[in-house]
Short mmCIF file of C-alpha atoms in Angstrom, two decimals:
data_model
loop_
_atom_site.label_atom_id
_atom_site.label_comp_id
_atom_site.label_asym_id
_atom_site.label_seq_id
_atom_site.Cartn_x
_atom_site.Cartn_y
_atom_site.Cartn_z
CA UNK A 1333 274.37 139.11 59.16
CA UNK A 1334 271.38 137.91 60.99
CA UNK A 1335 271.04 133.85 61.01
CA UNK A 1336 268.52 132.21 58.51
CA UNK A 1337 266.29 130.18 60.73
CA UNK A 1338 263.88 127.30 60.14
CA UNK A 1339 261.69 126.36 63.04
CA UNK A 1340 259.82 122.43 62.26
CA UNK A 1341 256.44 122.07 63.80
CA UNK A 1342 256.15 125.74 63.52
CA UNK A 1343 252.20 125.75 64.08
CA UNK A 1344 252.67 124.04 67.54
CA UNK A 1345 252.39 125.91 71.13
CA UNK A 1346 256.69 126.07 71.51
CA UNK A 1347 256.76 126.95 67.66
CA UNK A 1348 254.23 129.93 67.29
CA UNK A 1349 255.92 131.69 70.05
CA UNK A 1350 259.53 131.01 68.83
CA UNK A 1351 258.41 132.20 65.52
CA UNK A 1352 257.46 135.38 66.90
CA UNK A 1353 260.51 135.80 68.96
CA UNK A 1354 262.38 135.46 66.12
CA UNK A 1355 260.26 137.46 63.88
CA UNK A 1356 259.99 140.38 66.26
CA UNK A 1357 264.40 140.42 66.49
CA UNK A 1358 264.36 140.47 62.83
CA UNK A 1359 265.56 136.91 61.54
CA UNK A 1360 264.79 135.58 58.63
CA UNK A 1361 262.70 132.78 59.52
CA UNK A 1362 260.03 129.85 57.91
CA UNK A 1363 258.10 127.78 60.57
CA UNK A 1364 255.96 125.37 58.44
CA UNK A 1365 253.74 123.42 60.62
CA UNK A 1366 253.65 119.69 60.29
CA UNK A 1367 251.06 119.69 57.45
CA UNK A 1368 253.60 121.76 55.37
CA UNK A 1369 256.63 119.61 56.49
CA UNK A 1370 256.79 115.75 57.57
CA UNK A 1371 260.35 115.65 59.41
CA UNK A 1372 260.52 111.82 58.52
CA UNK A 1373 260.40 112.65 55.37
CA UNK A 1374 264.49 113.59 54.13
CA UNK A 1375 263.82 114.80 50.82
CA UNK A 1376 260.99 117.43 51.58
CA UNK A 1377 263.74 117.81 55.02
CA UNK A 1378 266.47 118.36 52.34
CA UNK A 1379 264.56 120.86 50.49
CA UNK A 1380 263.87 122.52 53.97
CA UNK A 1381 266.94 122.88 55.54
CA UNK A 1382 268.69 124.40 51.97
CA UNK A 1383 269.71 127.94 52.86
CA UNK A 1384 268.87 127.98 56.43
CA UNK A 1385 271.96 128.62 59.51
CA UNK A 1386 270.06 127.49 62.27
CA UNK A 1387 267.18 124.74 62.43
CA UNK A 1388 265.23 124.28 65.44
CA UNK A 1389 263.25 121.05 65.51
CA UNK A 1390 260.29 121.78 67.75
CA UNK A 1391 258.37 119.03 65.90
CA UNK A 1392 257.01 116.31 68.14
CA UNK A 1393 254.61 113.32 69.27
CA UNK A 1394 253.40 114.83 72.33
CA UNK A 1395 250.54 112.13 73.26
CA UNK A 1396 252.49 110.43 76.14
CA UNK A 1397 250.13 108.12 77.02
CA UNK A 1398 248.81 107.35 73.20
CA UNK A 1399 252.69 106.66 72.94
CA UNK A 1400 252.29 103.65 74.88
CA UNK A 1401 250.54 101.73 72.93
CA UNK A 1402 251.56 103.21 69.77
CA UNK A 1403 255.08 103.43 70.49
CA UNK A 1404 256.87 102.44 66.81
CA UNK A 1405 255.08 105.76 65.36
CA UNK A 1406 255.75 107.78 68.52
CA UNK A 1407 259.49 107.27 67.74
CA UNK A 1408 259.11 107.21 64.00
CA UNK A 1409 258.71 111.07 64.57
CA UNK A 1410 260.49 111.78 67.92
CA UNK A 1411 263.84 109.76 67.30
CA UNK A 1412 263.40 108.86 63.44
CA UNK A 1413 262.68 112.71 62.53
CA UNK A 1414 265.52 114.62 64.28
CA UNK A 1415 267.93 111.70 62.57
CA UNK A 1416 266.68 112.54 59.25
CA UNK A 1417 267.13 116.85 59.80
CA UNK A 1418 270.66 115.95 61.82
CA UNK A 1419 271.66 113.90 58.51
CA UNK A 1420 270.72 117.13 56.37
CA UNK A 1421 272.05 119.23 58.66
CA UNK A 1422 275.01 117.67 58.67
CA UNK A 1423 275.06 117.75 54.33
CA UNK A 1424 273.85 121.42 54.39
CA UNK A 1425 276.25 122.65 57.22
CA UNK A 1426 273.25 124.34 59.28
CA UNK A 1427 273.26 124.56 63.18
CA UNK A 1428 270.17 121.71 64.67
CA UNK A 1429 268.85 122.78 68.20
CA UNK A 1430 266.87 119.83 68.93
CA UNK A 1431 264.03 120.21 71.90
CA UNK A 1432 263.79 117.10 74.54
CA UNK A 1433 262.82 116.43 77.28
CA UNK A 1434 262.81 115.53 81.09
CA UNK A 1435 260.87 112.05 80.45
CA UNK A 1436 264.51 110.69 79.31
CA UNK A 1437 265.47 111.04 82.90
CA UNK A 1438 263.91 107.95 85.35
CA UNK A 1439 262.92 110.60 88.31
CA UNK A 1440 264.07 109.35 91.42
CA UNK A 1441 266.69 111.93 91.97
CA UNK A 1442 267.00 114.31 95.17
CA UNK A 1443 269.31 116.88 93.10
CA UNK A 1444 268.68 118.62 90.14
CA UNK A 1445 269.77 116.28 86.90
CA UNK A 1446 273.09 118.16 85.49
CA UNK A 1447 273.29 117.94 81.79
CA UNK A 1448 275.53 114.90 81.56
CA UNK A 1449 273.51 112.33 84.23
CA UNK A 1450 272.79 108.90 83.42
CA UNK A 1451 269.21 108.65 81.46
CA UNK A 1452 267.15 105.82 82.19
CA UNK A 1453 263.14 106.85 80.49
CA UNK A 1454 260.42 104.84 82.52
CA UNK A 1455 258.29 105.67 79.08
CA UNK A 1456 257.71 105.14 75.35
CA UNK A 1457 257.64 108.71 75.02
CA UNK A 1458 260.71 109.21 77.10
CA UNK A 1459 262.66 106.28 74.77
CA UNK A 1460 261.35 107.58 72.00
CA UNK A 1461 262.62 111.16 72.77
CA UNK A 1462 266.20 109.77 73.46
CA UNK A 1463 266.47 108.26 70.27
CA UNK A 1464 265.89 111.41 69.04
CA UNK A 1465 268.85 113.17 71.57
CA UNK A 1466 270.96 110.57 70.34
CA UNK A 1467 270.84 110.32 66.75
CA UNK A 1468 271.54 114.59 66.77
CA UNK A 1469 274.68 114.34 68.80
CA UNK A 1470 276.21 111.49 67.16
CA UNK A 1471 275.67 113.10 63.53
CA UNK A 1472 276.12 116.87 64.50
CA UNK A 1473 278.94 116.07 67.44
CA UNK A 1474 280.44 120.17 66.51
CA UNK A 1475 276.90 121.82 65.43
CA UNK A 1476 274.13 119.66 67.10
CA UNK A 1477 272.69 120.87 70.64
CA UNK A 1478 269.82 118.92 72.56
CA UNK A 1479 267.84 121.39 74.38
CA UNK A 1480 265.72 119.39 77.70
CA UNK A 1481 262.37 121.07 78.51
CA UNK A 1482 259.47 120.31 81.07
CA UNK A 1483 255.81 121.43 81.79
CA UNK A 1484 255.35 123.31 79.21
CA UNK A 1485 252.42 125.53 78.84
CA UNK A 1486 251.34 129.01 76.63
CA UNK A 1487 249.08 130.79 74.75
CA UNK A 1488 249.04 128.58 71.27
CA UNK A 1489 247.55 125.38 72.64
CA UNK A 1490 246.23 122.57 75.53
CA UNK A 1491 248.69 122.95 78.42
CA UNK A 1492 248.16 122.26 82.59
CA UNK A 1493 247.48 126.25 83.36
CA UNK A 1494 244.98 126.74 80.51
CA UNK A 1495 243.43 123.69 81.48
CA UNK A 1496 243.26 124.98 85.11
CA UNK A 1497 241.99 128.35 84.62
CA UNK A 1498 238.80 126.72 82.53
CA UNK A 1499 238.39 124.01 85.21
CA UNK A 1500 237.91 127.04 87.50
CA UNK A 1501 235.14 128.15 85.22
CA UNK A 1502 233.16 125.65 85.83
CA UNK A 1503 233.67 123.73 89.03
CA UNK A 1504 234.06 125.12 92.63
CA UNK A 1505 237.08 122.91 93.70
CA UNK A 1506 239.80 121.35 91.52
CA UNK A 1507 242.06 118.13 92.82
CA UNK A 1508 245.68 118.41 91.70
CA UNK A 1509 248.63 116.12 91.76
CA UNK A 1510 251.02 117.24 94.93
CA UNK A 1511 253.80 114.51 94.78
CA UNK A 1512 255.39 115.09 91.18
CA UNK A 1513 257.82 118.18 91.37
CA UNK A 1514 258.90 119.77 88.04
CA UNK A 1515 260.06 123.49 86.37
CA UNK A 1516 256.80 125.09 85.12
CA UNK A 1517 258.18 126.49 81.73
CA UNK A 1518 256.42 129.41 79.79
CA UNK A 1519 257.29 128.71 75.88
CA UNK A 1520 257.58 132.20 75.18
CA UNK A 1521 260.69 132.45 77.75
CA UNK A 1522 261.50 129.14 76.59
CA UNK A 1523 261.89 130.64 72.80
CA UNK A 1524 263.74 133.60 74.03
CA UNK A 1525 266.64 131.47 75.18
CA UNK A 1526 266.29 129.06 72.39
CA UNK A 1527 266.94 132.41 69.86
CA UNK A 1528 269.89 133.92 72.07
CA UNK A 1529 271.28 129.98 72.13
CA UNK A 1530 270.87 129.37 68.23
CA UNK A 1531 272.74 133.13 67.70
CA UNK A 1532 275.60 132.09 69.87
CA UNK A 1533 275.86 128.51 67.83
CA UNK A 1534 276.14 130.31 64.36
CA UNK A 1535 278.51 132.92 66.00
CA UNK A 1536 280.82 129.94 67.72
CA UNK A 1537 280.21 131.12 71.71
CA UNK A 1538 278.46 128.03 72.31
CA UNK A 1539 279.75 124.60 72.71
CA UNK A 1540 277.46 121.60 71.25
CA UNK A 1541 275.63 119.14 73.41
CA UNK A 1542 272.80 119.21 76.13
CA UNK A 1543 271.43 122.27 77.83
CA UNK A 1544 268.82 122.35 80.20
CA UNK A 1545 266.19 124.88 78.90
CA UNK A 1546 263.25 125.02 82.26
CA UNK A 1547 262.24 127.89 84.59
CA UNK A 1548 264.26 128.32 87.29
CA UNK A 1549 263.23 127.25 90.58
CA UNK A 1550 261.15 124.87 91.05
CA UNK A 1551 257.09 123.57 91.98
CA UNK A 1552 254.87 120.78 92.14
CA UNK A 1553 251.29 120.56 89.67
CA UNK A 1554 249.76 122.15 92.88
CA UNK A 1555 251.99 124.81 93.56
CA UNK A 1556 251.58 125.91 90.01
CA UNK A 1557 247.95 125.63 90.24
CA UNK A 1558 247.29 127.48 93.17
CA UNK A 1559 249.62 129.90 91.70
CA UNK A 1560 247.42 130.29 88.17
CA UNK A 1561 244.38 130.94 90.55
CA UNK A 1562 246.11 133.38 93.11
CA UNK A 1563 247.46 135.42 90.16
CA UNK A 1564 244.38 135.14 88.28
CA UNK A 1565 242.05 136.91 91.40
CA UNK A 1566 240.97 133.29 92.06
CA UNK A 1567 240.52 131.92 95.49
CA UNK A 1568 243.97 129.34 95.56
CA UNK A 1569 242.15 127.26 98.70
CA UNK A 1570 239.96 126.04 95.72
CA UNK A 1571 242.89 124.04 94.80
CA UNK A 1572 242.99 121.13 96.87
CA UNK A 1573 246.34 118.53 96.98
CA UNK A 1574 246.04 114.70 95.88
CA UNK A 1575 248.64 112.19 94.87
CA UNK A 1576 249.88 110.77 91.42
CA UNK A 1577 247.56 107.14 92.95
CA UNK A 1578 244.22 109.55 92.60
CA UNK A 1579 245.26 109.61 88.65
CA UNK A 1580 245.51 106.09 87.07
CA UNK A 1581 247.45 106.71 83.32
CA UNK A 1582 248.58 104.13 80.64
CA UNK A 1583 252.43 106.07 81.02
CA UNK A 1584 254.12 106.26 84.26
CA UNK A 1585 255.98 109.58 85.04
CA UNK A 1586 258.61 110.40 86.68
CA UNK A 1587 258.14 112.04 90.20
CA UNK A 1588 261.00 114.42 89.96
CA UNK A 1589 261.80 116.67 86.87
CA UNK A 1590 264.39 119.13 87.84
CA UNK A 1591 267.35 120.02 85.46
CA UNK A 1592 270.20 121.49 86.49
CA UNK A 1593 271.35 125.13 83.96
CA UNK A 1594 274.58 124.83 84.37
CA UNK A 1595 275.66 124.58 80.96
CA UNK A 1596 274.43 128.22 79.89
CA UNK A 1597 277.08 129.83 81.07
CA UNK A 1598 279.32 128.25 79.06
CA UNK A 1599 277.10 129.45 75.73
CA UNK A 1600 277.17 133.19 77.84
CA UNK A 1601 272.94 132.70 77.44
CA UNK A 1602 271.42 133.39 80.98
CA UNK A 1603 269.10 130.64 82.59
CA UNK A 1604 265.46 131.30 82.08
CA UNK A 1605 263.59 133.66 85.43
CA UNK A 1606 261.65 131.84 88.03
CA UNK A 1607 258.48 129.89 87.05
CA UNK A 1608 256.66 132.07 89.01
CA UNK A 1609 257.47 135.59 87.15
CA UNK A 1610 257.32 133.58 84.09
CA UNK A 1611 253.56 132.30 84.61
CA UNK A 1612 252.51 136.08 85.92
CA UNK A 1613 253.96 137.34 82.89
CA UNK A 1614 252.35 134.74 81.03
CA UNK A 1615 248.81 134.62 82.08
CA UNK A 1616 247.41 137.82 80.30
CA UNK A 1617 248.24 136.51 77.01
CA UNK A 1618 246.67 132.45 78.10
CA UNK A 1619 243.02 131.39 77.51
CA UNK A 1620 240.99 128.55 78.89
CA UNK A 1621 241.49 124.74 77.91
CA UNK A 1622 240.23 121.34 78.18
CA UNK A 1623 243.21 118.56 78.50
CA UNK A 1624 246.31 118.25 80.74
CA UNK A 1625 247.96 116.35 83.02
CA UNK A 1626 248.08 116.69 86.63
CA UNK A 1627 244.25 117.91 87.63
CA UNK A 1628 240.62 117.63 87.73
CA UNK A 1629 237.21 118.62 88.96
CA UNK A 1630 236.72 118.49 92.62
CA UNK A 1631 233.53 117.51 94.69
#
């Protein structure tokens, strides 16, 4: 029997495409957006989760830097809301893949982070997120996995490469952050595994806890912008390198962002491809867009 899935946030860029995924393997699947379904809220949760195998929490605060000064509402939804669906997970017996983050890592490694490394978040965001990792593992310890993401970006909503391919548009040079090196990560390829992961939960291949879900391989904000441009017919020598110094922000972030996959084989899901097939594979189905980190106009 095909898993009964409900996906939280569902109108957000990581939730559209993991609704389709799952729609286009055949699962029975709701995805209310956040309008439709406040995660802090346990009895609308309650009612949610009733009847579902496998609940994927891809709600979120996702302002990093409006998390610093707002940081008690920032965690209200980020660690208070995957409590509340781990608590009715736990009642109703469903599976909870919750989706985190590199921010709960402090970023001065050399070596990829395996799954199990000390976290340390230099953010709100970041501390806000780990409440969240926390509060799943210690109420779903058998049926609660924490899924770590980075640099995200796809075809439902503001993300670095849309943001890129519009500054192109309309300005002859862009500068772009050089010194912070990360794992570009499509959503839709992100979804994929998320699906494969949440099927091998129900059917008891895959052990609880953290995975690492990121592109393999890995690239700084100016690799993957010269990329966007080079596989766009763009000229990539209009990208021009600059340092994290040249872009003054209210949260700091962390200069390294690489997560080790080891864990996958374990759950007999395959890591994700390299960032690079993922983003040409990506970029037919992207459109232009105003706001990410990482870049702006040049001279």
């Amino acid at each position: 029997m095909t898993a009964r899935w409900l996906v939280t946030g569902g109108a957000g860029m990581l939730g559209r495409d993991l609704a389709g995924v799952l729609g286009e393997a055949g699962a029975d699947v709701l995805a209310p957006g956040r309008r439709e379904l406040d995660v802090t809220d346990a009895d609308a949760v309650r009612a949610a989760v009733a009847g579902r195998d496998v609940v994927v929490n891809t709600a979120a605060w996702t302002d990093v830097d409006g998390a610093e000064s707002e940081e008690a509402a920032a965690t209200r939804v980020n660690g208070d809301g995957p409590r509340t669906l781990a608590a009715a997970c736990a009642a109703s017996g469903a599976v909870l893949l919750q989706l985190s983050t590199d921010y709960v890592f402090p970023g001065d490694a050399t070596a990829p982070y395996p799954h199990d490394a000390p976290t340390s978040p230099v953010n709100a965001y970041g501390r806000g997120k780990l409440a969240g990792e926390r509060a799943v593992l210690d109420l779903l310890p058998e049926r609660g996995y924490v899924v770590r993401t980075a640099w995200l970006y796809g075809a439902h909503g503001r993300n670095f490469v849309s943001t890129m391919l519009g500054l192109a548009e309309r300005h002859a040079t862009v500068d772009v952050v050089d010194d912070q090196r990360g794992q570009p990560t499509w959503t839709r390829a992100l979804a994929r595994q998320l699906y494969e992961l949440g099927e091998a939960a129900v059917a008891g291949r895959a052990p609880a806890g953290v995975y690492h879900g990121t592109a393999s391989a890995t690239a700084t904000w100016f690799d993957l912008a010269r990329a966007a441009f080079e596989l766009t017919g763009l000229d990539p020598e209009r990208v021009r390198p600059t340092t994290s110094e040249a872009f003054v922000r209210p949260a700091r972030r962390p200069a390294y962002s690489v997560l080790a996959h080891e864990r996958w084989a374990e759950a007999g899901v395959a890591p994700q491809p390299h960032w690079r097939d993922q983003l040409a594979e990506a970029l037919p189905t992207m459109t232009t867009g105003t706001a990410a980190p990482g870049g702006r106009p040049g001279a």
